[in-house]
Coordinates of C-alpha atoms in Angstrom, one line a residue:
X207 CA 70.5 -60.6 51.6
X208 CA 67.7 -60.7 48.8
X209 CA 67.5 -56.8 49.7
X210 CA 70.7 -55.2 51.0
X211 CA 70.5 -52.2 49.3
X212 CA 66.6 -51.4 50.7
X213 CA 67.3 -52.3 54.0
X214 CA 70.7 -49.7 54.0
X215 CA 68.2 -47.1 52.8
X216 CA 66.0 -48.3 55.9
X217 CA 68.5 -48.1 58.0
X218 CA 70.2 -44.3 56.5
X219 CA 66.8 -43.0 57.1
X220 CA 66.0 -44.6 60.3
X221 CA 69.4 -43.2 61.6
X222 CA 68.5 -40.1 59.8
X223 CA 65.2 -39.2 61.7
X224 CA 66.3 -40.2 65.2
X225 CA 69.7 -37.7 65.0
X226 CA 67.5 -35.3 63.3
X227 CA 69.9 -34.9 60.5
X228 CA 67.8 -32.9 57.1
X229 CA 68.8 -34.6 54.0
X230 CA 69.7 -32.7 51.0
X231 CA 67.6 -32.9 48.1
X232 CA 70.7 -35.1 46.4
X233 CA 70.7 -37.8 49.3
X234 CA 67.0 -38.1 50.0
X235 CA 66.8 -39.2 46.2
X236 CA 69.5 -41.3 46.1
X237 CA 67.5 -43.1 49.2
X238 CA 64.2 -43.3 47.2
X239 CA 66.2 -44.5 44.2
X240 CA 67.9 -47.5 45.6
X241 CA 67.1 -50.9 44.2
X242 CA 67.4 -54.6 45.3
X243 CA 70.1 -56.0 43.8
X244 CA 70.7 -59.4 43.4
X245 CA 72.7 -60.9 46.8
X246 CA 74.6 -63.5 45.1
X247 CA 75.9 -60.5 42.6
X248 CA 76.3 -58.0 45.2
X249 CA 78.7 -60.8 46.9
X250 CA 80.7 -61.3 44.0
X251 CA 81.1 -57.7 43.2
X252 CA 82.8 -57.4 47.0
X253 CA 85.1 -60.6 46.1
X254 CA 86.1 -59.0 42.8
X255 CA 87.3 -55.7 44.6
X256 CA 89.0 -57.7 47.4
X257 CA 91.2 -59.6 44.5
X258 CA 91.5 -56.3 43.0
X259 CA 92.7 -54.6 45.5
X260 CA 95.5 -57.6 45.8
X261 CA 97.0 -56.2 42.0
X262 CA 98.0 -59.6 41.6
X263 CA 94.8 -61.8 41.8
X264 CA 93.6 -59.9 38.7
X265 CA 92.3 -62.4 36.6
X266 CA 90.2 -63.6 39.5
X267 CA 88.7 -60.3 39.9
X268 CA 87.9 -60.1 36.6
X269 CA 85.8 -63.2 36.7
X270 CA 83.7 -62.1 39.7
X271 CA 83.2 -58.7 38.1
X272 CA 81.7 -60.7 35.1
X273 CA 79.9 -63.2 37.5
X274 CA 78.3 -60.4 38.9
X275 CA 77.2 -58.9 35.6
X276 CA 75.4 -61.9 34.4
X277 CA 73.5 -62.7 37.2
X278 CA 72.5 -59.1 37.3
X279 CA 73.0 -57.3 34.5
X280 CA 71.4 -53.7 35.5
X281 CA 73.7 -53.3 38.7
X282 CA 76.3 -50.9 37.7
X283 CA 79.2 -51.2 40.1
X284 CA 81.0 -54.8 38.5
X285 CA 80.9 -52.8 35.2
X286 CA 83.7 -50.0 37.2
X287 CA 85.4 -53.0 38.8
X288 CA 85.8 -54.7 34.8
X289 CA 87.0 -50.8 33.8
X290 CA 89.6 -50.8 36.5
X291 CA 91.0 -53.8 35.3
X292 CA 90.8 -53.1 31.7
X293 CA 92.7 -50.3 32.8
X294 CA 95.5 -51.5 34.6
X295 CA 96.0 -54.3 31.4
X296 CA 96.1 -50.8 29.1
X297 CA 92.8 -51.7 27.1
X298 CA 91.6 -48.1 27.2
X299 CA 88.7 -49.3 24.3
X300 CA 87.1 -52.0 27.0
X301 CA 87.9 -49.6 29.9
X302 CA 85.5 -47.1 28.4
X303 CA 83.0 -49.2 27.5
X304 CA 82.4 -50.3 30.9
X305 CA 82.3 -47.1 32.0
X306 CA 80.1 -45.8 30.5
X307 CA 77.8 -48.7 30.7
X308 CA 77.8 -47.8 34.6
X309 CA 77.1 -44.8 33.7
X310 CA 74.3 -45.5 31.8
X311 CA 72.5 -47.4 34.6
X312 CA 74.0 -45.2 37.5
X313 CA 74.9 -41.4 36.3
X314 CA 75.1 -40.7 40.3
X315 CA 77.6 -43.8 40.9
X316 CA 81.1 -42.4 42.7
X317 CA 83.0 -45.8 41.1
X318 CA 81.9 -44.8 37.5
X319 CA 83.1 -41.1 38.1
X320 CA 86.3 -42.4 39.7
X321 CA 86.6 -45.2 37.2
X322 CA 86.6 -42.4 34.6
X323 CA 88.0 -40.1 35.9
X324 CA 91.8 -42.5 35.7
X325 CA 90.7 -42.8 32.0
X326 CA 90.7 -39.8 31.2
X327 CA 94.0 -39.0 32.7
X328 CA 95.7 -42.4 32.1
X329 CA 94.6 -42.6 28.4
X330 CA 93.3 -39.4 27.2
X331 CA 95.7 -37.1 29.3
X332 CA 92.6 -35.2 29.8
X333 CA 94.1 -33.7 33.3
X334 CA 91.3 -31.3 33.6
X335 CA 88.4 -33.9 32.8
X336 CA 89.8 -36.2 35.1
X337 CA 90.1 -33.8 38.0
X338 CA 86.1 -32.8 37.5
X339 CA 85.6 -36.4 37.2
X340 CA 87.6 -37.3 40.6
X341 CA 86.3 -34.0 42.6
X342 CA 82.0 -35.0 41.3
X343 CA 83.4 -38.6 42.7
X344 CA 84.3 -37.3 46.4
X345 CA 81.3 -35.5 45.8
X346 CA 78.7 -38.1 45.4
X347 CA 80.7 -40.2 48.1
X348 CA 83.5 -38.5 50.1
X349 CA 83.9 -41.8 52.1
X350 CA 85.2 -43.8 49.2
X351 CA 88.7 -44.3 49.8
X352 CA 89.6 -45.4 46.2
X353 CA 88.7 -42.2 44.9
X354 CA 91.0 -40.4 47.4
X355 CA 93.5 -43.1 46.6
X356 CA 93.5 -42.5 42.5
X357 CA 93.3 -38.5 42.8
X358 CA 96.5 -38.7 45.3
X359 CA 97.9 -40.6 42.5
X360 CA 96.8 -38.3 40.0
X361 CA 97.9 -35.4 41.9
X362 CA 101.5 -36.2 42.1
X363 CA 101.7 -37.1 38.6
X364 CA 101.5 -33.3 38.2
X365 CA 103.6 -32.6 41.1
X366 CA 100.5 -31.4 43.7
X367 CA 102.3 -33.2 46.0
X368 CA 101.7 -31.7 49.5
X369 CA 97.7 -32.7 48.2
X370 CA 98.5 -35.5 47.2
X371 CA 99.8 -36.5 50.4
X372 CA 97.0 -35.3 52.2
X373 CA 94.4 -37.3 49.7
X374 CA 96.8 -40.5 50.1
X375 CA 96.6 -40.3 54.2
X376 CA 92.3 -39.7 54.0
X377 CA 92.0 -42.8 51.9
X378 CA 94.2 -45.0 54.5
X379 CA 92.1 -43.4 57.1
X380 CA 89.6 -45.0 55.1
X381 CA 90.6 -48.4 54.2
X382 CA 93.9 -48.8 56.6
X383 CA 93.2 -52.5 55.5
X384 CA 93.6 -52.3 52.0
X385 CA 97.1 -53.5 51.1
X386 CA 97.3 -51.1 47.7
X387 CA 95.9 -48.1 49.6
X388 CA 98.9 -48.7 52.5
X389 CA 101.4 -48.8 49.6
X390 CA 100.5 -45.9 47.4
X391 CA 100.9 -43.9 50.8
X392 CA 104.1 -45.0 51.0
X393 CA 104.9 -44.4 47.5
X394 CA 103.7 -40.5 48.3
X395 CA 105.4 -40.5 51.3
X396 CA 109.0 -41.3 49.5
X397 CA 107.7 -38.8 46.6
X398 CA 107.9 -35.7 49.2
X399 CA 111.1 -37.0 50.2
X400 CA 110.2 -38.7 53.8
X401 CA 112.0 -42.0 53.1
X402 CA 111.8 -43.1 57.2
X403 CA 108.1 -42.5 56.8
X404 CA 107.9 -44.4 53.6
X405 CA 109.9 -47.4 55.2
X406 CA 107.4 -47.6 58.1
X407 CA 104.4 -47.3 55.9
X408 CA 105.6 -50.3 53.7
X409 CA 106.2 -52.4 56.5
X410 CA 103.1 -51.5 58.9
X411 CA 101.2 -52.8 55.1
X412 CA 103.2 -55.7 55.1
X413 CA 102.0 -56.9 58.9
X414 CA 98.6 -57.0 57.4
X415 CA 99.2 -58.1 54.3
X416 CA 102.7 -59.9 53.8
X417 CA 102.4 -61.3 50.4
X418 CA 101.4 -57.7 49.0
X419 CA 103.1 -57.7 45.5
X420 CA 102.9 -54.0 45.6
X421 CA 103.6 -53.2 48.9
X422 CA 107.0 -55.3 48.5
X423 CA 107.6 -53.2 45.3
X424 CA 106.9 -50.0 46.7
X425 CA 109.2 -50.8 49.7
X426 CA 111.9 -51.7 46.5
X427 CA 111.2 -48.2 45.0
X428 CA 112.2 -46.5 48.8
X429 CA 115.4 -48.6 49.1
X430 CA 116.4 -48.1 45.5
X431 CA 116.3 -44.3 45.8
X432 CA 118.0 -44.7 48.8
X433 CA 120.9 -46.2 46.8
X434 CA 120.5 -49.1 49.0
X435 CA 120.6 -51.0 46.0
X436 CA 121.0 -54.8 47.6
X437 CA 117.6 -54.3 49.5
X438 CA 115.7 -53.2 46.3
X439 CA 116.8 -56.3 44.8
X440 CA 115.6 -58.1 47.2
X441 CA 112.4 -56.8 47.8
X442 CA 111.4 -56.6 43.5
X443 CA 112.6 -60.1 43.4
X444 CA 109.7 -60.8 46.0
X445 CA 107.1 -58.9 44.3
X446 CA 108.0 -60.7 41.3
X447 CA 107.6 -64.1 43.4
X448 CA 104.3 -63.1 44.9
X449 CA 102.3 -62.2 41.2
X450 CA 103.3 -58.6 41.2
X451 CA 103.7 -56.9 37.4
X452 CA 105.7 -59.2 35.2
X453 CA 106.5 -56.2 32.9
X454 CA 107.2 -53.9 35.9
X455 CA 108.9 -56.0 38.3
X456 CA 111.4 -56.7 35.4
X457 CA 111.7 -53.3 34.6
X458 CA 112.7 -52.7 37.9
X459 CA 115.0 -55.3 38.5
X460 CA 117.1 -54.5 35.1
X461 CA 117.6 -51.2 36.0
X462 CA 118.7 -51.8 39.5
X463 CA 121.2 -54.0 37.7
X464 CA 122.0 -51.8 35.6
X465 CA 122.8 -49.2 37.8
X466 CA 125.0 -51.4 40.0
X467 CA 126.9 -52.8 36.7
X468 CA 125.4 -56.0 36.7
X469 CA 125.3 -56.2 33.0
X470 CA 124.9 -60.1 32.8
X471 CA 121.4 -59.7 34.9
X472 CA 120.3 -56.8 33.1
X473 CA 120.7 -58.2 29.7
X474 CA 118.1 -61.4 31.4
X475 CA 115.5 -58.8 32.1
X476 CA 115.9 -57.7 28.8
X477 CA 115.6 -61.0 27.0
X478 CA 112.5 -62.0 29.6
X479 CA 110.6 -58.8 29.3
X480 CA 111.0 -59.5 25.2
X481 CA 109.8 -62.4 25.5
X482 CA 106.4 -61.1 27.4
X483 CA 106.2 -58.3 24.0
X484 CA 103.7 -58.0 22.4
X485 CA 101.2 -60.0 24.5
X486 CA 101.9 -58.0 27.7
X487 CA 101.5 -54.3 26.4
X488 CA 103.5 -52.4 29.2
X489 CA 107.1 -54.9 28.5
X490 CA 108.0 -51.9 26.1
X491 CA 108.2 -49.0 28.7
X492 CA 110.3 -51.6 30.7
X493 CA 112.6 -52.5 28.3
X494 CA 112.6 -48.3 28.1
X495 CA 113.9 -48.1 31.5
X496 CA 116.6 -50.6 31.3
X497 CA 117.9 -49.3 28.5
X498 CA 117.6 -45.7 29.6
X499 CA 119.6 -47.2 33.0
X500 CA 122.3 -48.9 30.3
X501 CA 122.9 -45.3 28.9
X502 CA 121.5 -47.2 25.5
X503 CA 119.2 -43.9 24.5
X504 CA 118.5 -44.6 21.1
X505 CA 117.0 -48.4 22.2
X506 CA 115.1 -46.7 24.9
X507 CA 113.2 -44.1 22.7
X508 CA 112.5 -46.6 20.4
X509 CA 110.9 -48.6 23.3
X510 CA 108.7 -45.7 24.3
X511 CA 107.6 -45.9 20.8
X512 CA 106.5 -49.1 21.1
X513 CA 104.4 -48.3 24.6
X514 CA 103.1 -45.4 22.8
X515 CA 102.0 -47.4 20.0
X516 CA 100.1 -50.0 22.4
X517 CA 98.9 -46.9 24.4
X518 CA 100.4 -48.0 27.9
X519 CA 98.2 -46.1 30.5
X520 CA 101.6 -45.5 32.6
X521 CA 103.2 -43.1 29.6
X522 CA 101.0 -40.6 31.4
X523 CA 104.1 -40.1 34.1
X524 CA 106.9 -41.0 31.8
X525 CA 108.3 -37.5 32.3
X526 CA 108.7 -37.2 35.6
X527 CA 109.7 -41.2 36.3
X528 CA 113.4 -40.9 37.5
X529 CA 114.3 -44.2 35.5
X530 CA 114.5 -42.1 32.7
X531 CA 116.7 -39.0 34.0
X532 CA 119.3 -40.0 31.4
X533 CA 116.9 -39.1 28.7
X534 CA 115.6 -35.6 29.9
X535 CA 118.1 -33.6 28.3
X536 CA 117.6 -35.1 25.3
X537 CA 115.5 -33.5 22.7
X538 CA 113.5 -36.3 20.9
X539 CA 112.5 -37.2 25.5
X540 CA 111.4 -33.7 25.3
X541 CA 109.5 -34.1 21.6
X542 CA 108.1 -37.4 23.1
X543 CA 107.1 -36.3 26.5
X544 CA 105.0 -33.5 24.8
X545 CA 103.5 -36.0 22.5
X546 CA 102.1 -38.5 25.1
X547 CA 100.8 -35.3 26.7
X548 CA 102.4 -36.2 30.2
X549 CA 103.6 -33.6 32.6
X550 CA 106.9 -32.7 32.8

């Protein structure tokens, strides 16, 4: 393994030559410009993505990611798996910094671009710099399914959602193995309205992968819209079981409760999900959600205050999250909404 990356470029240009295929300028350098990278931190930049790819084996991802830094400092990609996660915790100044450190050693890389790209549009509500950043990502590498994956996310944030669709199926075509990929289909699939679809999506993810966190939650998400309230229960309470979002599950949970009158459960949410504030950033746009599901307005905009004030990456699609329909009338939602700078 001492050179992986120079015998793939053996092998792209061996294959290369015998199909005739004529390189462009753009891939015949990337080819010259490939260097041996460590094997021992190539191998634990692939476990770090595996865990990551898990959402709920973070902390060991992280660790690989910095494994794989220190036993080679100049190979860019653990430096986009270490943004990722600094993203997904909503530690935008990290997040950046690890970017552009890949950048640095790798301006060609499709992870830094993609890693950036959901900075930019998570953090900075840059919506136009993240879309150049996502479209130069499938650019440099339109094989790598988490960039299709992110921009189908990104795209029905602002309500592309036929394209989003269509980006969500490419990266399952793509990874069909990754349980997160399988799930965020499923979440678009529900988001244009095809719940049967969304169903079967969950569960053909959950054959692969049963103790997917996500995948569990996503399947919540479908039944709770579905007003099949009982089944959404069931299926956060497992996400919450198997390591998925402590902040989100709950958020979840309490507002299911909520909207069934379970007063008694959603009041433990809220006391749990307090107890997780201020160490676990996102607790505040859960606790937003619950009391936006309790009709409690004044509680829930002072929540989103408190997630805006931690800069919780997932403000970016508080205007369009049905959990807070009972606020959208209301003018200081509106005044908020157009703060964050999320789309409405």
């Amino acid at each position: 393994m001492r050179n992986t990356l120079s015998l793939q470029k053996q092998v792209a240009s061996a294959i290369a030559d015998q199909i005739r295929i004529e390189l462009t300028p753009h891939e015949q350098a990337v080819l010259r410009n490939v260097r041996s990278v460590d094997p021992e931190a190539y191998e634990d930049y692939l476990k770090g993505r595996f865990f990551f790819n898990k959402r709920n084996s973070n902390e060991k991802a992280q660790s690989y990611f910095q494994q794989a830094i220190e036993k080679d400092p100049n190979y860019p990609p653990p430096y986009t798996g270490l943004a990722d996660i600094y993203q997904l915790s909503d530690n935008p100044r990290l997040a950046k910094e690890s970017v552009q450190k890949a950048l640095e050693l790798d301006n060609e890389l499709a992870e830094a671009h993609n890693s950036l790209a959901e900075l930019l549009y998570r953090f900075n509500r840059d919506w136009a710099g993240a879309e150049k950043e996502f479209k130069r990502a499938l650019e440099l590498d339109s094989n790598y399914a988490p960039a299709h994956h992110w921009y189908s996310m990104y795209l029905a944030f602002l309500g592309r959602r036929q394209q989003a669709l269509a980006e969500a199926q490419k990266a399952y075509e793509l990874d069909p193995l990754s349980p997160v990929v399988g799930a965020n289909l499923a979440k678009i699939l529900l988001e244009n309205g095809q719940h049967a679809k969304a169903i079967d999506q969950a569960k053909r993810t959950l054959d692969l992968e049963p103790n997917s966190a996500v995948t569990h939650a996503v399947l919540g998400m479908v039944y709770e819209d579905q007003k099949m309230y009982a089944d959404a229960i069931t299926e956060y309470k497992t996400a919450l079981q198997l390591g998925g979002s402590p902040g989100e599950m709950r958020g979840l949970l309490g507002y299911v409760y909520a909207a069934t009158g379970d007063l008694g459960n959603a009041e433990k949410m809220i006391r749990e999900l307090k107890q997780l504030w201020p160490g676990h950033a996102r607790a505040a746009l859960d606790l937003a959600g619950i009391y936006s599901g309790l009709g409690q307005k004044d509680q829930a905009l002072y929540w989103l205050g408190k997630a805006s004030e931690k800069e919780v990456g997932d403000l970016a699609v508080v205007g369009q999250d049905p959990h807070f329909a009972a606020l959208h009338s209301d003018p200081r939602f509106q005044a908020f909404v157009k703060k964050v700078g999320a789309p409405q």
